[in-house]
C-alpha positions as a Markdown table, in Angstrom:
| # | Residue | x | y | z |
|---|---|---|---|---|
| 1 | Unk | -19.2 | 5.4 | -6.4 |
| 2 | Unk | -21.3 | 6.8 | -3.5 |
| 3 | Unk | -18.8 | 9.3 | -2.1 |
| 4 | Unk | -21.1 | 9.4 | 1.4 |
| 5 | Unk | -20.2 | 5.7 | 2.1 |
| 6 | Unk | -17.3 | 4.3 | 3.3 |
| 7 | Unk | -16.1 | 0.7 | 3.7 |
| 8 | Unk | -13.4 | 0.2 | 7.2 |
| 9 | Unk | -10.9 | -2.4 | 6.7 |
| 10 | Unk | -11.3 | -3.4 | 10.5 |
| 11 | Unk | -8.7 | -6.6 | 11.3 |
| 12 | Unk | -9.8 | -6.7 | 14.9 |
| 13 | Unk | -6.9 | -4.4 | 16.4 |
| 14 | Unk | -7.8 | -1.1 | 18.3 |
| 15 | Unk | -6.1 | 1.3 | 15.2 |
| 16 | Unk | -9.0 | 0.7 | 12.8 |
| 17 | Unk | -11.7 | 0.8 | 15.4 |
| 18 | Unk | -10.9 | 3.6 | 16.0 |
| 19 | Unk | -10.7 | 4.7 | 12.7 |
| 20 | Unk | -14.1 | 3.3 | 12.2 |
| 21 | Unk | -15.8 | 5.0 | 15.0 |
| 22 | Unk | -14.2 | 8.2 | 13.6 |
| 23 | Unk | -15.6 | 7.8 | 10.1 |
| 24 | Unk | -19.6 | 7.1 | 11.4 |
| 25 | Unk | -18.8 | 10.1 | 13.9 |
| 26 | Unk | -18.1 | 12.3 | 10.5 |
| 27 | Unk | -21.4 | 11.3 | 8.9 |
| 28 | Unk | -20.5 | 8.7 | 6.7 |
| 29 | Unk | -22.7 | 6.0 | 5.9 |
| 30 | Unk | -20.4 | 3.1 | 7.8 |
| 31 | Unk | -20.0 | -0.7 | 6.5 |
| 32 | Unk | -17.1 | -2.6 | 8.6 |
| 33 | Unk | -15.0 | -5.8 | 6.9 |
| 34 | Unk | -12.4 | -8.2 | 7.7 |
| 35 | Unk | -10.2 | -9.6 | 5.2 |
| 36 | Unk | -9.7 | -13.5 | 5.8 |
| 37 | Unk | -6.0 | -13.9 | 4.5 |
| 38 | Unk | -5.0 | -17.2 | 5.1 |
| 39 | Unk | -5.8 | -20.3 | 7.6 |
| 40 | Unk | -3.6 | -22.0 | 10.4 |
| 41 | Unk | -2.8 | -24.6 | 8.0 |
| 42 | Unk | -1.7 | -22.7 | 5.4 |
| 43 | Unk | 1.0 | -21.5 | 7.5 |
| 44 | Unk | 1.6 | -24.7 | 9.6 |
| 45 | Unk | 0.5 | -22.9 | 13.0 |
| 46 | Unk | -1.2 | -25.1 | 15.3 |
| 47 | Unk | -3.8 | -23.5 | 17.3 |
| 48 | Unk | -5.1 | -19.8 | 16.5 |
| 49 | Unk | -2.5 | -17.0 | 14.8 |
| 50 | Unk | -2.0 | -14.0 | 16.0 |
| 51 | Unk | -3.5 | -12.6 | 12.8 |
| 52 | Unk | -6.4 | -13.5 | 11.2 |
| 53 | Unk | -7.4 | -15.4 | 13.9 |
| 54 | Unk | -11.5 | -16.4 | 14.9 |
| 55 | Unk | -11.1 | -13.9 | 17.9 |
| 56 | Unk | -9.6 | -11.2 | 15.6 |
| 57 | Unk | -12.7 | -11.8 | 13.4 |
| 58 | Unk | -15.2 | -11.6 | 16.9 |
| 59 | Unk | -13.2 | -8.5 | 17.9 |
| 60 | Unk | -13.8 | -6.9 | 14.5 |
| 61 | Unk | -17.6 | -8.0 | 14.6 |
| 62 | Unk | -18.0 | -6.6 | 17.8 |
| 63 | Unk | -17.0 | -3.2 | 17.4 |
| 64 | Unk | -19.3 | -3.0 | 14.3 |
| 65 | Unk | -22.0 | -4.1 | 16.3 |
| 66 | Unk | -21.3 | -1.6 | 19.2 |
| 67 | Unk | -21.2 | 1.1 | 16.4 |
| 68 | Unk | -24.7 | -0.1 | 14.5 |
| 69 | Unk | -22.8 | -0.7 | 11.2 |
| 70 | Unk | -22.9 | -3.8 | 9.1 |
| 71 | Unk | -20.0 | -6.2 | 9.0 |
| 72 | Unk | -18.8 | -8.6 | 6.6 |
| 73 | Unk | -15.3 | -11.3 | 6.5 |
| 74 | Unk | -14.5 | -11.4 | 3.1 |
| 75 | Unk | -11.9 | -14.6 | 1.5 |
| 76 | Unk | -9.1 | -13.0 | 0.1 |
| 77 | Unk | -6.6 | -16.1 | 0.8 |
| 78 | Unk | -6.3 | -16.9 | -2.8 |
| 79 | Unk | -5.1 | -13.2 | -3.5 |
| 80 | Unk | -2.8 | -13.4 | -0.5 |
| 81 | Unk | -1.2 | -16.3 | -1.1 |
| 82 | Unk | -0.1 | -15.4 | -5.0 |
| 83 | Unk | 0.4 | -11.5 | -3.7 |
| 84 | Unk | 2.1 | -11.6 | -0.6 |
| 85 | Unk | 3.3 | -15.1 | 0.5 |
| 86 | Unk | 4.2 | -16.7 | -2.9 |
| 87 | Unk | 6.5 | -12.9 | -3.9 |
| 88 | Unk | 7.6 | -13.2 | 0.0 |
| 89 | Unk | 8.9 | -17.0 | -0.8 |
| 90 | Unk | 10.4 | -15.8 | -4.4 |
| 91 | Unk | 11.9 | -12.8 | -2.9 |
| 92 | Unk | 13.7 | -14.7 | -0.1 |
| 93 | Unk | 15.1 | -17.4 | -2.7 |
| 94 | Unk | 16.6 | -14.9 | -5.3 |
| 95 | Unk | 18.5 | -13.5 | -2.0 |
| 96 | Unk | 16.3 | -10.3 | -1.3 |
| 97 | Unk | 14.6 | -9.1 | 2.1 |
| 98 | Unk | 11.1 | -8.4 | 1.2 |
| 99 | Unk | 8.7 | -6.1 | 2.8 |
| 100 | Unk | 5.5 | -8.3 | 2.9 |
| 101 | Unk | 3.7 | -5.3 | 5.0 |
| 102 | Unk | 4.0 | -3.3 | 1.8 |
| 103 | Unk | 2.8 | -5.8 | -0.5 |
| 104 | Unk | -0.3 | -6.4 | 1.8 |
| 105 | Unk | -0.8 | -2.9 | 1.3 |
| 106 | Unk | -0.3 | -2.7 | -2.5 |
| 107 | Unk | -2.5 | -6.0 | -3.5 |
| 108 | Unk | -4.9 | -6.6 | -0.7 |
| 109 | Unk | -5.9 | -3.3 | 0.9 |
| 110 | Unk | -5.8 | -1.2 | -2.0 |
| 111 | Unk | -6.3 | -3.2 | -4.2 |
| 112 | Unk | -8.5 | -5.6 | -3.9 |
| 113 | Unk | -10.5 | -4.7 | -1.3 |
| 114 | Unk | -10.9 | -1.1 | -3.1 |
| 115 | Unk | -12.1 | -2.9 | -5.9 |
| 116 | Unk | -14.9 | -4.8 | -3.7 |
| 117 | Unk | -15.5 | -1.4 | -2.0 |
| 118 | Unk | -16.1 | -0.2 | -5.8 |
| 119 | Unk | -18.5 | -3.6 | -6.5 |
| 120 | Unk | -20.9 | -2.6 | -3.5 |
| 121 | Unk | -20.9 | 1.3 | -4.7 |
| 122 | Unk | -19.0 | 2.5 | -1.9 |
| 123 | Unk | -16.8 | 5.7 | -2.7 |
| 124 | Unk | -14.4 | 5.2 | 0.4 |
| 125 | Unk | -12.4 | 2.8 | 2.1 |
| 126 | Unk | -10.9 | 3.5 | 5.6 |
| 127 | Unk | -8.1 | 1.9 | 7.3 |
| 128 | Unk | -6.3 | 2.6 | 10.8 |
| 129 | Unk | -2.7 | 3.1 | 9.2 |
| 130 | Unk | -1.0 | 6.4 | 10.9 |
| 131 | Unk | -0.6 | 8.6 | 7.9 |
| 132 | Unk | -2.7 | 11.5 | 6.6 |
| 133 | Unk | -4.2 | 11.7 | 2.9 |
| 134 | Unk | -4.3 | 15.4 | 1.7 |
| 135 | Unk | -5.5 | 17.1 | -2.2 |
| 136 | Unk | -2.8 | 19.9 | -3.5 |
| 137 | Unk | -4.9 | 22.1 | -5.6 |
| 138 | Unk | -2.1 | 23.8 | -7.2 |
| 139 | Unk | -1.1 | 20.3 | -8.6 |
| 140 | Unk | -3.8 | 19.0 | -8.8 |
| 141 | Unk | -3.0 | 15.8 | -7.2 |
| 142 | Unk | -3.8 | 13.6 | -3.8 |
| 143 | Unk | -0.8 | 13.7 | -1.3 |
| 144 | Unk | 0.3 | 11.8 | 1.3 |
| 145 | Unk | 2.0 | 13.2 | 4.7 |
| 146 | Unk | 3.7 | 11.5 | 7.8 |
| 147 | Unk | 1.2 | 10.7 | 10.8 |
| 148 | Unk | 1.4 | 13.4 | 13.6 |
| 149 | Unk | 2.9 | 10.5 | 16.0 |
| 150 | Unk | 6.4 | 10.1 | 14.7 |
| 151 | Unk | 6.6 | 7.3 | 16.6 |
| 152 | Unk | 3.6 | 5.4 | 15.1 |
| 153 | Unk | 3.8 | 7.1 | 11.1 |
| 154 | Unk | 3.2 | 4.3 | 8.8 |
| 155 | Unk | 3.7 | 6.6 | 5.5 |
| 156 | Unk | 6.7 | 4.3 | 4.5 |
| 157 | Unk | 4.6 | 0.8 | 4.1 |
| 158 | Unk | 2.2 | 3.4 | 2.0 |
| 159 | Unk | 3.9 | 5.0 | -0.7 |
| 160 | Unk | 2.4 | 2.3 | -3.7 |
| 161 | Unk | -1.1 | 4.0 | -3.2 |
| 162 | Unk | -2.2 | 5.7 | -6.9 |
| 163 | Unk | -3.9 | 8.7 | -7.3 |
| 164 | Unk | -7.1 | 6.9 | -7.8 |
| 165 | Unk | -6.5 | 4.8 | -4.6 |
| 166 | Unk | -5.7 | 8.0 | -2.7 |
| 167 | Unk | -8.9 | 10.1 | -3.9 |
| 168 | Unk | -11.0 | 7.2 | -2.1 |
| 169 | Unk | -9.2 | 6.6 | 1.0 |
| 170 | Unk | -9.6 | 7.9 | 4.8 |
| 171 | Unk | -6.9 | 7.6 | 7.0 |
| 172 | Unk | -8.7 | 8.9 | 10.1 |
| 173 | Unk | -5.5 | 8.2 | 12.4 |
| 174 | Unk | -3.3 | 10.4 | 10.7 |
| 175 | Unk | -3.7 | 13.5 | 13.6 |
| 176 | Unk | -3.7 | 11.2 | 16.7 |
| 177 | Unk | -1.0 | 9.8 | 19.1 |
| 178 | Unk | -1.6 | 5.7 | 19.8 |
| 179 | Unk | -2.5 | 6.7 | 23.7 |
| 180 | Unk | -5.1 | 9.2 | 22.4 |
| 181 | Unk | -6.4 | 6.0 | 19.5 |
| 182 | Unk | -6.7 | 4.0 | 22.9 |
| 183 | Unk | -8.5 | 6.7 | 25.2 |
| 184 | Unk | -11.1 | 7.0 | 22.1 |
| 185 | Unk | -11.5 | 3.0 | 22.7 |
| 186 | Unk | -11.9 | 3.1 | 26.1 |
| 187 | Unk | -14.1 | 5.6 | 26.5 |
| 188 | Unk | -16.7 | 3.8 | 23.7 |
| 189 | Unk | -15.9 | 0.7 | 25.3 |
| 190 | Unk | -14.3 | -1.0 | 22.3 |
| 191 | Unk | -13.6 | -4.8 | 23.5 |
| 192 | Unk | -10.5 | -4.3 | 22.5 |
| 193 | Unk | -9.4 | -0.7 | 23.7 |
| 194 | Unk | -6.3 | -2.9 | 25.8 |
| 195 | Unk | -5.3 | -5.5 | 22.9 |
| 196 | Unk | -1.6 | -5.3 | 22.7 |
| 197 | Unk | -0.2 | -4.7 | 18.9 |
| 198 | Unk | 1.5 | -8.0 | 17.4 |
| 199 | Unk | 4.9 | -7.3 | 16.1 |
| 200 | Unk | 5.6 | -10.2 | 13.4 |
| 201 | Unk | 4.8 | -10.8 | 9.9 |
| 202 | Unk | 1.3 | -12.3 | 10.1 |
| 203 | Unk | 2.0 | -15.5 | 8.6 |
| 204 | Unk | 5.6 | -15.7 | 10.1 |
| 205 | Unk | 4.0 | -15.5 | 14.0 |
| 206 | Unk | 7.5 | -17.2 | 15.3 |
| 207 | Unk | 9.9 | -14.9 | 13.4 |
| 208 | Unk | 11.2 | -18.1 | 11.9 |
| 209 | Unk | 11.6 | -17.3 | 7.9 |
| 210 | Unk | 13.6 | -20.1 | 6.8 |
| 211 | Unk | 11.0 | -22.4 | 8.5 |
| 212 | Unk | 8.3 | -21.0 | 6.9 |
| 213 | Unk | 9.4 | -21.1 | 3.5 |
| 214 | Unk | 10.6 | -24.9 | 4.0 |
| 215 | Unk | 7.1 | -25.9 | 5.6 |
| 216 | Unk | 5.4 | -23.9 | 2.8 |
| 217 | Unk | 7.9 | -25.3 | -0.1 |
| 218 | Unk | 8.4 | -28.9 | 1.1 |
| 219 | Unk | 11.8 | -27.9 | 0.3 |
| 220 | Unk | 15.2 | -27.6 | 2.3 |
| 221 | Unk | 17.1 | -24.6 | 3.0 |
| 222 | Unk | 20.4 | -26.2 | 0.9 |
| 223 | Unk | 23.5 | -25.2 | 3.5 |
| 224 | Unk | 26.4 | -23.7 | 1.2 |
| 225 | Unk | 29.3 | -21.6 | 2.1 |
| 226 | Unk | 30.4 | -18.4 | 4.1 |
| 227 | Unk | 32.9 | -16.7 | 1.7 |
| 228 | Unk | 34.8 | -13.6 | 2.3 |
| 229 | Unk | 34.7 | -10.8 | -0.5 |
| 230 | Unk | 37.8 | -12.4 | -2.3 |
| 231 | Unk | 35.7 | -15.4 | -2.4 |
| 232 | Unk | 37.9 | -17.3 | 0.2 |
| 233 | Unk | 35.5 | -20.1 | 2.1 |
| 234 | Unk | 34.9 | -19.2 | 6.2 |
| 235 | Unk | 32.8 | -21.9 | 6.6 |
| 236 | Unk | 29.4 | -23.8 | 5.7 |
| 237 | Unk | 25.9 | -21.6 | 6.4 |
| 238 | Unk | 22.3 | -23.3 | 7.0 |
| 239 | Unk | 20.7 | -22.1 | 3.9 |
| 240 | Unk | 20.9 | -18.2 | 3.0 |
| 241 | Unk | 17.3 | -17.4 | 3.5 |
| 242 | Unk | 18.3 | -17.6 | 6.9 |
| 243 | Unk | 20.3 | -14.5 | 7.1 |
| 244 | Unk | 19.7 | -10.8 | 6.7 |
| 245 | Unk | 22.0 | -8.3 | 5.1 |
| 246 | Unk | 24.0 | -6.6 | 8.6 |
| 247 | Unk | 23.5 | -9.4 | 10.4 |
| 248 | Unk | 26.6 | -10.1 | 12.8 |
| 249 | Unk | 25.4 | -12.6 | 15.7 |
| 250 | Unk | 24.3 | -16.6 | 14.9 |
| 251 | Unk | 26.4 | -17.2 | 12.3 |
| 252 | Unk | 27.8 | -20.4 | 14.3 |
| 253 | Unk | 31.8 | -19.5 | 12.8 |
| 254 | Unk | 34.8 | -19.1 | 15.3 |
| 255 | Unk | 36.2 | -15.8 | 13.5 |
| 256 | Unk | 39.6 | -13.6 | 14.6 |
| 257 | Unk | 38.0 | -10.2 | 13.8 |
| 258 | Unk | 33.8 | -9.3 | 13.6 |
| 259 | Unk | 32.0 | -10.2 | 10.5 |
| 260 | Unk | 28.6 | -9.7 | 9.1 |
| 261 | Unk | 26.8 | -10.4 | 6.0 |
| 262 | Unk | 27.2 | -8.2 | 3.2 |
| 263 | Unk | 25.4 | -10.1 | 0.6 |
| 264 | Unk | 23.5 | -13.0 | -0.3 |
| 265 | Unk | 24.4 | -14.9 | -3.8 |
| 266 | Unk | 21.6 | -17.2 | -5.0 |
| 267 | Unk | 23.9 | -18.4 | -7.9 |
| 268 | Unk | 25.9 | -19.9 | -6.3 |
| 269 | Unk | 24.3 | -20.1 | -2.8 |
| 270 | Unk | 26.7 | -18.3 | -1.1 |
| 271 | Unk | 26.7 | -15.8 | 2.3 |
| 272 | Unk | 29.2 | -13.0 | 1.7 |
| 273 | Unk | 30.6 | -11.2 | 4.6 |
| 274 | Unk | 33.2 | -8.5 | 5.7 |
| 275 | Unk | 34.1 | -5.7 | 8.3 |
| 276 | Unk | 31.6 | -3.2 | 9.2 |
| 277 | Unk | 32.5 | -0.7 | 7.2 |
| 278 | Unk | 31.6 | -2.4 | 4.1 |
| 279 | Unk | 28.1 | -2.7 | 4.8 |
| 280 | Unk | 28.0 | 1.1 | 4.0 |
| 281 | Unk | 27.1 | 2.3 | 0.6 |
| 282 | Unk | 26.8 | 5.9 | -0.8 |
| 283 | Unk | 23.9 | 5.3 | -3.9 |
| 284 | Unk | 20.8 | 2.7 | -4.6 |
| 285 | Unk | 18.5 | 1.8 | -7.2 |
| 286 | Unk | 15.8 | 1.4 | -7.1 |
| 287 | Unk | 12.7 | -0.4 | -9.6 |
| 288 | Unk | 8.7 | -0.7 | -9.7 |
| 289 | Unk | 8.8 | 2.6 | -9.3 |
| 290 | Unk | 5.7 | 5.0 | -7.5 |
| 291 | Unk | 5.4 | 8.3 | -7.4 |
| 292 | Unk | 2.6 | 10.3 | -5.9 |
| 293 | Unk | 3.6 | 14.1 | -5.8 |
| 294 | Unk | 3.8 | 13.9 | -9.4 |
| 295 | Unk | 3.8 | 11.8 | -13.0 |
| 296 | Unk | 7.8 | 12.1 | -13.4 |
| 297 | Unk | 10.9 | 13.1 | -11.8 |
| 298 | Unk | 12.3 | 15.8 | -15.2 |
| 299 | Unk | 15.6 | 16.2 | -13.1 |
| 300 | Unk | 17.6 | 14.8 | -10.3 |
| 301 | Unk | 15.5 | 15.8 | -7.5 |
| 302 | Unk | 16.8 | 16.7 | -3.4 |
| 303 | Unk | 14.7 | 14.9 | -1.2 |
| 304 | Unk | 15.0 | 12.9 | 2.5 |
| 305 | Unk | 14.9 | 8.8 | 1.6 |
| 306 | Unk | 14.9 | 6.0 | 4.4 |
| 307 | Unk | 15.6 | 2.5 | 3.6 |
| 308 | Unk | 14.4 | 1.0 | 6.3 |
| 309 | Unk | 10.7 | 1.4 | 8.1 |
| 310 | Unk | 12.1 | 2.3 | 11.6 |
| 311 | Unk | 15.4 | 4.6 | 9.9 |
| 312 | Unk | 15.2 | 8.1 | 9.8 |
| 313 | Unk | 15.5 | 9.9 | 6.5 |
| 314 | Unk | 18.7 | 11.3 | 5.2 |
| 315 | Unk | 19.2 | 13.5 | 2.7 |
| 316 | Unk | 20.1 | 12.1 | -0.7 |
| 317 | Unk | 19.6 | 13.6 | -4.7 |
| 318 | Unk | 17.6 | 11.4 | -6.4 |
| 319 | Unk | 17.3 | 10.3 | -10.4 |
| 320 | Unk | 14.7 | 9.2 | -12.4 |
| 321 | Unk | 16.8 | 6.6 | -15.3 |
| 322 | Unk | 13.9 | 4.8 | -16.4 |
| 323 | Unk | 10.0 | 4.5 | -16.7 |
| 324 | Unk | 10.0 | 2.3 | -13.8 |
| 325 | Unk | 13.3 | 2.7 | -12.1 |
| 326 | Unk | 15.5 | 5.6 | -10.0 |
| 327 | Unk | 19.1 | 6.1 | -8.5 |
| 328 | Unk | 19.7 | 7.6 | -5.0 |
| 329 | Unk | 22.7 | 8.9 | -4.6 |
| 330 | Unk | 23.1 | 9.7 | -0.3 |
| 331 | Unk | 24.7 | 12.2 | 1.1 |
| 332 | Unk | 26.2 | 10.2 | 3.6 |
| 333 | Unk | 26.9 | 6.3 | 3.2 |
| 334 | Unk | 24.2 | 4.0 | 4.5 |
| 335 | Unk | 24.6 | 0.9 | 6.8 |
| 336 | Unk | 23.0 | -2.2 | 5.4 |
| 337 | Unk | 21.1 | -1.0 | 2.1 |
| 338 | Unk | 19.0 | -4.1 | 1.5 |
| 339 | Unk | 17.3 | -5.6 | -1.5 |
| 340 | Unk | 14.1 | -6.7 | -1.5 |
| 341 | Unk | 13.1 | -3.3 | 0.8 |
| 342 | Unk | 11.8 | -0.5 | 0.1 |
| 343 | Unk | 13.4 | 3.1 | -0.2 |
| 344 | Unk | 10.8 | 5.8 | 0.5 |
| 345 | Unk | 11.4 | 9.5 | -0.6 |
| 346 | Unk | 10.3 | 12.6 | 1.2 |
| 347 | Unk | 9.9 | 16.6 | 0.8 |
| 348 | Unk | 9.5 | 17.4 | 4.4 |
| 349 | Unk | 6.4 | 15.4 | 5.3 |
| 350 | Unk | 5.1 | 14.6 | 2.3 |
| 351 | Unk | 5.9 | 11.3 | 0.4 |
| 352 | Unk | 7.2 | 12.0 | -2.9 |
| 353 | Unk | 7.5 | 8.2 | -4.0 |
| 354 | Unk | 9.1 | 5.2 | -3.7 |
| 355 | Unk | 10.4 | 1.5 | -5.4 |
| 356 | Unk | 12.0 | -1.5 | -4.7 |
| 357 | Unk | 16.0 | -1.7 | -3.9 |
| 358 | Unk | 17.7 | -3.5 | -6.2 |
C-alpha cells in the first residue's frame, strides 16, 4: 500500500473536511469518498434523511473539488444493512441496547472501506472522528488516546480498531477543539463551515426505534407485561423494544412509588422494573472482546471504564476470563449498566480495549 496516499471518509459534515483539508495540507496525495449506506426507502423516510442524503453527497463533492482532490460515492448499503441495521434489529429483539455508531465504525469504516482503500493502493484512510492514533515503540504497538476536546472525544465508539486498522489510519482531529474544526472551515470557505451536527442514529432520523424496526420487520411490537422483580404484573407495556434500561417517564402506569426499567426479558416478553437503587450494579461482563494496548490481559488489570458514550470513566479492576470475554468489577456501583453497549477501558488517555455488555 502507497503509504503517501490517503483515502478521507468525507460524509458531507464539517469534521471530515476538515480532516481532509488537513491531510492534503501535510503532503499526502488526497482522494475524498462518501459511503452511500442506505436509501429513504429503506428506512421508510419520505423526503431526504438527514444522513446520507443527495445534499450530504453535493456537500462532500464540493469540498473535494474546492481542495483539487478526486471524489468518489461508493454503495456500501448491502454491507450496512447486514452489519449495522440487521444486528441493530436483532440486538433490540433479544432485549439489548445496541450501539449502531460502533458497529458503523467496526464493519463499514474500518472495514470495508479500508479494504477498498487497500484495492486502489492507498496506505491510509482518514476520518473526522475526535481521537488521536499514536505508535508506542517500547511495545511495539499502535495506540489510541482521547481527543484534546473532552467535550467532542469519540475514542469510546473506536475502541474495535486492530492493530492493522490503526497503522493505516489518520485522525487529523484528534488535537483541535470543534470551534477551532469550524474556523479552519470558514476560513477555506468550506460550504459547509456552519452545518449544524445531527444528533440521531442515521437511519433512526425521528428517534422512533420501535417504529423503525416494525416498518423494517413488517412485524408488531407484541405488548406484554410490566412485572415487578418478584414477577408480580403492574400492567401491560407496548412492546419492549420500546424501552431503555433506566428509563422512568412514558411508561403509561398510575404507580404509588417511582419505577423504572431494570430489565428487559425476550422469553417471556416481559419489562422488569423497580426502585432506583436497583438499577445500580457493582461488576459487568463483557464479550467480543478488543484490545489494543496489548494481545492479553495476564492479570486483573486497574483501569478507568465508562459504559456509556457521554459517562465519565470510573475506576474499576478488570479480568480477562476468556479468549473473547472480560469481568469489570467497579469500584463504585453503576446506574443503568446496559446490554447491547459497550464498556470502554482506559489507562489515563489511552484506550486499553473494550467489548460488548452482556
Amino acid at each position: 500500500m502507497n503509504g503517501k496516499r490517503a483515502l478521507i471518509a468525507m460524509s458531507g459534515g464539517v469534521d471530515s473536511s476538515v480532516a481532509a483539508f488537513l491531510t492534503k495540507e501535510a503532503g499526502f496525495d488526497c482522494a475524498g469518498a462518501t459511503m452511500k449506506l442506505f436509501s429513504n426507502e429503506d428506512i421508510g423516510v419520505e423526503g431526504e434523511s438527514r444522513c446520507c442524503s443527495l445534499d450530504d453527497v453535493e456537500d462532500a463533492r464540493s469540498v473535494a473539488n474546492r481542495l483539487g482532490i478526486p471524489f468518489f460515492v461508493f454503495n456500501f448499503s448491502d454491507n450496512f444493512r447486514r452489519e449495522v441495521i440487521e444486528r441493530f434489529i436483532a440486538a433490540y429483539k433479544s432485549g439489548a441496547t445496541p450501539n449502531p455508531c460502533i458497529d458503523c465504525n467496526r464493519f463499514l469504516k474500518f472495514d470495508k472501506f479500508f479494504s477498498r482503500a487497500k484495492e486502489l493502493d492507498i496506505g491510509h484512510i482518514v476520518t473526522g472522528h475526535y481521537a488521536a492514533v499514536y505508535y508506542d515503540a517500547a511495545s511495539r504497538r499502535w495506540g489510541l488516546k482521547k481527543g484534546a476536546d473532552e467535550s467532542k472525544d469519540q475514542s469510546y465508539v473506536l475502541y474495535s480498531l486492530t492493530q492493522e486498522q490503526l497503522a493505516h489510519t489518520l485522525l487529523p482531529l484528534g488535537g483541535m477543539s470543534k470551534a477551532e474544526v469550524r474556523e479552519a472551515a470558514l476560513e477555506n470557505g468550506f460550504v459547509n463551515a456552519k452545518k449544524r451536527e445531527s444528533q440521531d442514529i442515521c437511519f433512526v432520523p425521528d428517534g422512533d426505534y420501535a417504529a423503525f424496526i416494525e416498518h423494517y420487520t413488517r412485524e408488531p411490537n407484541c405488548p406484554g407485561d410490566f412485572v415487578d422483580g418478584g414477577g408480580r404484573v403492574l400492567g401491560r407495556h407496548r412492546g419492549f423494544v420500546r424501552y431503555t434500561i433506566g428509563q422512568r417517564r412514558g411508561l403509561g402506569l398510575s404507580l404509588r412509588e417511582p419505577l423504572y426499567v431494570c430489565a428487559k426479558r425476550a422469553a417471556d416478553n416481559t419489562v422488569v422494573l423497580g426502585r432506583s437503587e436497583e438499577l445500580f450494579s457493582k461488576s459487568l461482563t463483557a464479550s467480543e472482546l478488543n484490545l489494543i494496548a496489548c494481545d492479553r490481559l495476564v492479570a486483573p488489570t486497574r483501569v478507568k471504564a465508562k459504559v456509556r458514550y457521554k459517562q465519565r470513566e470510573q475506576w474499576a479492576t478488570v479480568e480477562q476470563t476468556a479468549e473473547d470475554r472480560i469481568r469489570v468489577d467497579f469500584d463504585e456501583p453503576q446506574r443503568a449498566v446496559t446490554p447491547g453497549q459497550a464498556v470502554v477501558l482506559y489507562d489515563g488517555d489511552c484506550v486499553v480495549g473494550g467489548g460488548t455488555i452482556e
